XYZ file of C-alpha atoms in Angstrom:
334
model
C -20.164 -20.159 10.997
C -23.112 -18.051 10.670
C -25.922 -18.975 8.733
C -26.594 -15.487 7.197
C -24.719 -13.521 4.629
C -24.948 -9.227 4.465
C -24.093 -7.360 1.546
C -24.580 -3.884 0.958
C -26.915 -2.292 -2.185
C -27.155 1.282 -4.059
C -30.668 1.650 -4.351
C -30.457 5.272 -6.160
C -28.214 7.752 -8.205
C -27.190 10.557 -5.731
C -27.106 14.285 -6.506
C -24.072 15.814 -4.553
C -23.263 13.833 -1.058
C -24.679 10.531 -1.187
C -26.891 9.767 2.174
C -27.867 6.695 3.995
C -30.992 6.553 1.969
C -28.701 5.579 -0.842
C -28.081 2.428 0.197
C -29.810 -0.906 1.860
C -28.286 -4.115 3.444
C -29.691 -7.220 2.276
C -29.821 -10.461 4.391
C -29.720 -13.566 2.179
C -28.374 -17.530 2.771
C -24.499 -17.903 2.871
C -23.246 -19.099 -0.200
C -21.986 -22.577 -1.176
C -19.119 -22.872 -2.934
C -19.128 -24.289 -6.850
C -16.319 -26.740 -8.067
C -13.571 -24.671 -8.542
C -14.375 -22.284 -6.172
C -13.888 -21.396 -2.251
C -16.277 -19.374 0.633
C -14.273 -16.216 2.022
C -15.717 -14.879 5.071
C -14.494 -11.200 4.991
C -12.662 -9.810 7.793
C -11.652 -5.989 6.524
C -13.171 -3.834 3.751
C -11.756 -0.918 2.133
C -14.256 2.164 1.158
C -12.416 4.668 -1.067
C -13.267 7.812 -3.436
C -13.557 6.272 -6.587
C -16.593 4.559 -5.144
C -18.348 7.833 -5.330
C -17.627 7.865 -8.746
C -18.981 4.595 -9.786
C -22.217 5.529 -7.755
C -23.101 7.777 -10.275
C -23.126 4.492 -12.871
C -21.114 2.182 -12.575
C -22.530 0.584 -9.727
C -25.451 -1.462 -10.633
C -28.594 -0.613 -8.606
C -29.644 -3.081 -6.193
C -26.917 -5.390 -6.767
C -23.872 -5.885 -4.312
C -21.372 -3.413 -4.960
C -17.558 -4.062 -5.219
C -15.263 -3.088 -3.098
C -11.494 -4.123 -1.917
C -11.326 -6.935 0.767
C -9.220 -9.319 2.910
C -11.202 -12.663 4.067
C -10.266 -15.916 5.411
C -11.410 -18.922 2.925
C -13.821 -20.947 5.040
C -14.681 -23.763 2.749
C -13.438 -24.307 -0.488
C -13.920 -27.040 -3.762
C -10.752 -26.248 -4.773
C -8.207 -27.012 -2.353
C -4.840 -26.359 -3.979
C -5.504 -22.906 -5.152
C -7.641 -21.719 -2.488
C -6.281 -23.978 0.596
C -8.902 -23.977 3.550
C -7.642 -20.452 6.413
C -5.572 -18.431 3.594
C -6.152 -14.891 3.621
C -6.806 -13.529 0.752
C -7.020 -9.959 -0.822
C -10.031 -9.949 -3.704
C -12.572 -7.186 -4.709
C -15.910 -8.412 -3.993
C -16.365 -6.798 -0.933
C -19.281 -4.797 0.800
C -20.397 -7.482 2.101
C -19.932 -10.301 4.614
C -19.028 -13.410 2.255
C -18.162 -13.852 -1.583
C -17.834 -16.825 -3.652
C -14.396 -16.759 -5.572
C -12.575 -18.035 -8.454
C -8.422 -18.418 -8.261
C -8.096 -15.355 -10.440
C -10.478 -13.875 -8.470
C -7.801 -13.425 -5.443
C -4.090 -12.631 -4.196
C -2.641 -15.075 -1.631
C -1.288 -12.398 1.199
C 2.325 -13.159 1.509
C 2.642 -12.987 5.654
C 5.470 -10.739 7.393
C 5.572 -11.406 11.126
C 4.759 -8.242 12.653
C 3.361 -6.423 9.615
C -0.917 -6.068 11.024
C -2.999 -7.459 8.496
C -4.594 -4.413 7.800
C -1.679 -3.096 6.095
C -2.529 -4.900 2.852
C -5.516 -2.423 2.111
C -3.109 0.753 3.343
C 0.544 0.899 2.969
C 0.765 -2.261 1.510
C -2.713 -1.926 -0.628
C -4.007 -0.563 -3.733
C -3.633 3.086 -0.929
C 0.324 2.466 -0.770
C 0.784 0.957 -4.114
C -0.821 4.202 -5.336
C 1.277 6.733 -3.584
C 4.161 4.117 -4.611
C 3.685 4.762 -8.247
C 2.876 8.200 -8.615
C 6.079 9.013 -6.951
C 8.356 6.641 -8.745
C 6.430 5.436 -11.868
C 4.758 9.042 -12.424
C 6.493 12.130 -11.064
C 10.140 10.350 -10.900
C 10.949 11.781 -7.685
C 14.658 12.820 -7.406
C 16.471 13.245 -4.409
C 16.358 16.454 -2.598
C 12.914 17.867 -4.440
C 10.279 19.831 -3.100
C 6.875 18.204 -3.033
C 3.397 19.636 -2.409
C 0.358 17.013 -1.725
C -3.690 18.140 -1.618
C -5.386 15.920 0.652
C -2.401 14.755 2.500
C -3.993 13.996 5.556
C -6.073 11.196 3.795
C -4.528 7.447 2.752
C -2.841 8.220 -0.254
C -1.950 11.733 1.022
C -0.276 10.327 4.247
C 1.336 7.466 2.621
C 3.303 9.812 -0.187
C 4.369 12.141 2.612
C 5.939 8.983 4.244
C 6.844 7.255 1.096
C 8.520 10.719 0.108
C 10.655 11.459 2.769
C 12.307 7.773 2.430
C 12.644 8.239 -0.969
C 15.020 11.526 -0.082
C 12.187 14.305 -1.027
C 13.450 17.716 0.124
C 10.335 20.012 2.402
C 6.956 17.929 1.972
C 4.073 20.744 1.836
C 0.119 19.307 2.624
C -2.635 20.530 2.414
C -6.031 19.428 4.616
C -9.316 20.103 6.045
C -9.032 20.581 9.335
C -5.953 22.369 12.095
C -6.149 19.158 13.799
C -4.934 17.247 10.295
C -2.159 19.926 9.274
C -1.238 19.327 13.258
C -0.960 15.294 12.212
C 0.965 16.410 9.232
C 4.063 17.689 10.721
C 3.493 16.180 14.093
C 3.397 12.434 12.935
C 3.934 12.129 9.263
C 6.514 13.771 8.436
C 5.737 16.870 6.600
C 7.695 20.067 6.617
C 4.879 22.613 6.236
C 1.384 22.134 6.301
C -2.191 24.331 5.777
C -5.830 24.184 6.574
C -7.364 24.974 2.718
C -10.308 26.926 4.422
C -7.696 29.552 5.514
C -7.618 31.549 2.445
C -7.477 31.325 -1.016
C -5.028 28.021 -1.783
C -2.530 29.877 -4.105
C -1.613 32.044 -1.163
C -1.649 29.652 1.465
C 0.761 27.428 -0.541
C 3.065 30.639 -1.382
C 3.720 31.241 2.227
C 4.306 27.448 2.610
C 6.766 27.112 -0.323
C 7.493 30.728 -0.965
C 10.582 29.145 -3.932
C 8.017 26.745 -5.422
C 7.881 23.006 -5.477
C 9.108 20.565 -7.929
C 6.300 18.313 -7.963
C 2.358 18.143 -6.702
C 0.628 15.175 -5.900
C -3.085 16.176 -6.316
C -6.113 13.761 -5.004
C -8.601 16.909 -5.573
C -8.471 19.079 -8.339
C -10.286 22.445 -8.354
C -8.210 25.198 -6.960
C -5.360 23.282 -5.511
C -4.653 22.490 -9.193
C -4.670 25.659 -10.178
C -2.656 27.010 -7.379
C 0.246 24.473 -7.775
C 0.678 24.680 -11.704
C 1.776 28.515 -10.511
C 3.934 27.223 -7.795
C 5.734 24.606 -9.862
C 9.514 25.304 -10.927
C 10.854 25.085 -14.422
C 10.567 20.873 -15.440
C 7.731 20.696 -12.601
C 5.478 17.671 -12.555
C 1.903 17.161 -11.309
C 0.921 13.615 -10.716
C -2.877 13.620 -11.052
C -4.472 10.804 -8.420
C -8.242 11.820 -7.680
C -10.389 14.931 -7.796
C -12.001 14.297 -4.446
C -12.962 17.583 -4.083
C -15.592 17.632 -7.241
C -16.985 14.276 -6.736
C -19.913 15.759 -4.779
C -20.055 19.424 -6.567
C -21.030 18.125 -10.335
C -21.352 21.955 -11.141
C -18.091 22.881 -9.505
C -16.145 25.810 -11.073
C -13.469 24.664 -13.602
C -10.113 24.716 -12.500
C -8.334 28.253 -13.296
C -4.472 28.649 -14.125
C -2.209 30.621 -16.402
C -1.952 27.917 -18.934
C 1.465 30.036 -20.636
C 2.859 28.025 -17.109
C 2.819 24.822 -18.563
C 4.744 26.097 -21.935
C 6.872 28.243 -20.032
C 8.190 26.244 -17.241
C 7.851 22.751 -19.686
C 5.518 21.166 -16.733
C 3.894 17.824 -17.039
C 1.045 16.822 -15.595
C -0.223 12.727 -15.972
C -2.691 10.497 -14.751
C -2.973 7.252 -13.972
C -4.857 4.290 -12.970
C -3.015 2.140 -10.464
C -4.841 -1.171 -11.934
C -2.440 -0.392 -14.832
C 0.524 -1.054 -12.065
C 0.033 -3.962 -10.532
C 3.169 -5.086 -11.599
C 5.175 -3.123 -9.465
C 3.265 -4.819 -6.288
C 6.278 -6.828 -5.052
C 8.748 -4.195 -5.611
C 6.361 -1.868 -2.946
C 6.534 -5.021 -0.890
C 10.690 -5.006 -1.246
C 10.422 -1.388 -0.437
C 7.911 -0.680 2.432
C 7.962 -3.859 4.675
C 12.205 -3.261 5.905
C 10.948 -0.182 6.761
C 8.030 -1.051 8.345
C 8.988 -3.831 10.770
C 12.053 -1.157 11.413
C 9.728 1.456 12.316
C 11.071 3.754 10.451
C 7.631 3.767 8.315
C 3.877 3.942 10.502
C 0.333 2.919 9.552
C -1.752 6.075 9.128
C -5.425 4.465 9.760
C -9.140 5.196 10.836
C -10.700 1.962 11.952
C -14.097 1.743 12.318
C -15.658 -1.862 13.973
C -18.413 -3.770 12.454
C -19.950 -4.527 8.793
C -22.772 -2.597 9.801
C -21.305 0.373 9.991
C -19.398 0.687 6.388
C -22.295 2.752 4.965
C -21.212 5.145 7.842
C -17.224 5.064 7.428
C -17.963 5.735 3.530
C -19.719 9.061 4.181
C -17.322 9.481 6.948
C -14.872 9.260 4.337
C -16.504 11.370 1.907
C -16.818 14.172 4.175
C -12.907 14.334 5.302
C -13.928 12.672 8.610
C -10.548 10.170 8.453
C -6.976 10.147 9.441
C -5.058 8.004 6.875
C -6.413 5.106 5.021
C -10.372 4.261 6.543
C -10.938 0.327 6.712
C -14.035 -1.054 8.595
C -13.066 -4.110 10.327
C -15.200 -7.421 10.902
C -14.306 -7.120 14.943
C -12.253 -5.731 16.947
C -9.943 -8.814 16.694
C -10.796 -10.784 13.221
């Protein structure tokens, strides 16, 4: 075991796109483990887009940050409920080892065949929240037409394969880049698929859905908003997940639409937070792993190697650089 312990620090409040300069790694002692507690070497880390958020306060300055994680417990003082070599899914991550409590942690249940990675994607707080906002959220019924912003990202990927199990009718994305709206229908499953930087969004998803969609799935806000609230049909949903696209643009025009749509048609539009769901964490289980040991259902994932490099995959992230759900992974074979 190594003798020295990483984790990763905000030392300031960005304007716009964060940058290197942002953050610092700090080498300290690895930890021992209080009574009552066990040592979790960390072997995968997820960076998302709410982090961006909490950099602009919720993050403490020069203090480790938190993060999603799987790690193998390494020593414990607490034997029964943190047995020595479980994995473990906790939120203390950025960073090579944490110290944690029992209800600190979720034992990983293990399916043969199912890559361990999978519990921070499909089978993660990525799949759980594509899980919801299709069945908790927007109700999907059978044989209805679904548009997704973002949908070459984690959550965007797995609702476009969540959807089409679930019996969706044409899946419409939208993404950055022609070599993402090529993934889209190539690989995941989607019917119809645009780069946003062709033209104006509302025009771009007309000739996509040119008789409307039932529901949107929206990770970005801005003018994707406002261009599906005037593609929805009459009882339309919108199932709001992130506004990705404004995280880095503070003084980003507010979204425009023809708010008589939302009387009109009776549309409803929700957000959620999928810590408010963690309930339904076994039932995504009962649903995605048949499918995935079938292989009927694919990991969509960018992978980069090495603790050092999570600053990196973060602004990777941030800048649309990823296929899927990013993870940074301790080696190439944790």
């Amino acid at each position: 075991m190594t003798s020295t312990a990483l984790t990763v620090q905000q030392t300031a409040r960005p304007t716009g796109f964060p940058t290197p300069g942002h953050f610092r790694f700090a080498e300290s002692p690895v930890p021992e483990p209080a009574p009552g507690t066990a040592l979790v070497e960390n072997l995968y880390w997820s960076v998302d887009p709410y982090h961006r958020e909490m950099m602009d306060g919720d993050f403490e300055l020069n203090a480790p940050l938190e993060g999603r994680s799987l790690g193998r417990i390494i020593a414990t003082r607490d034997p029964v409920a943190l047995p020595e070599g479980e994995i473990v899914f906790h939120r203390q991550g950025w960073r090579t080892h944490a110290v944690v409590r029992p209800e600190e942690v979720r034992r990983l249940p293990r399916y043969e065949g199912v890559p361990l990675s999978a519990h921070l994607s499909l089978l993660g707080g990525t799949g759980l929240t594509a899980y919801v906002g299709l069945t908790r959220i927007a109700r999907l019924r059978e044989g209805e037409d679904l548009f997704v912003s973002a949908a070459a990202g984690g959550v965007g990927t797995a609702t476009g394969r969540f959807a089409r199990l679930l019996g969706a009718g044409r899946l419409i994305g939208s993404a950055g880049t022609a070599e993402k709206v090529r993934y889209l229908t190539r690989q995941v499953g989607y019917d119809a698929a645009f780069d946003y930087h062709d033209g104006p969004v509302a025009d771009l998803l007309t000739k996509a859905a040119p008789t409307g969609i039932d529901v949107f799935v929206d990770n970005v806000g801005g003018e994707h908003l406002g261009a599906a609230i005037g593609a929805l049909r009459e009882r339309g949903r919108v199932v709001r997940v992130g506004t990705v696209g404004q995280y880095n643009t503070p003084g980003a025009t507010p979204v425009v639409f023809d708010h008589a749509d939302v009387v009109e048609k009776s549309l409803r539009m929700e957000g959620f937070l999928v810590r408010d769901h963690r309930d339904v964490q076994e039932e995504l289980y009962e649903f995605a792993v048949p499918h995935l040991l079938s292989g009927a259902l694919a990991l969509d994932e960018t992978v980069v190697d090495g603790f050092e490099r999570i600053v990196e995959a973060f602004l990777l992230m941030l800048r649309g650089g990823n296929t899927g759900k990013i993870l940074v992974r301790r080696s190439s074979n944790p």
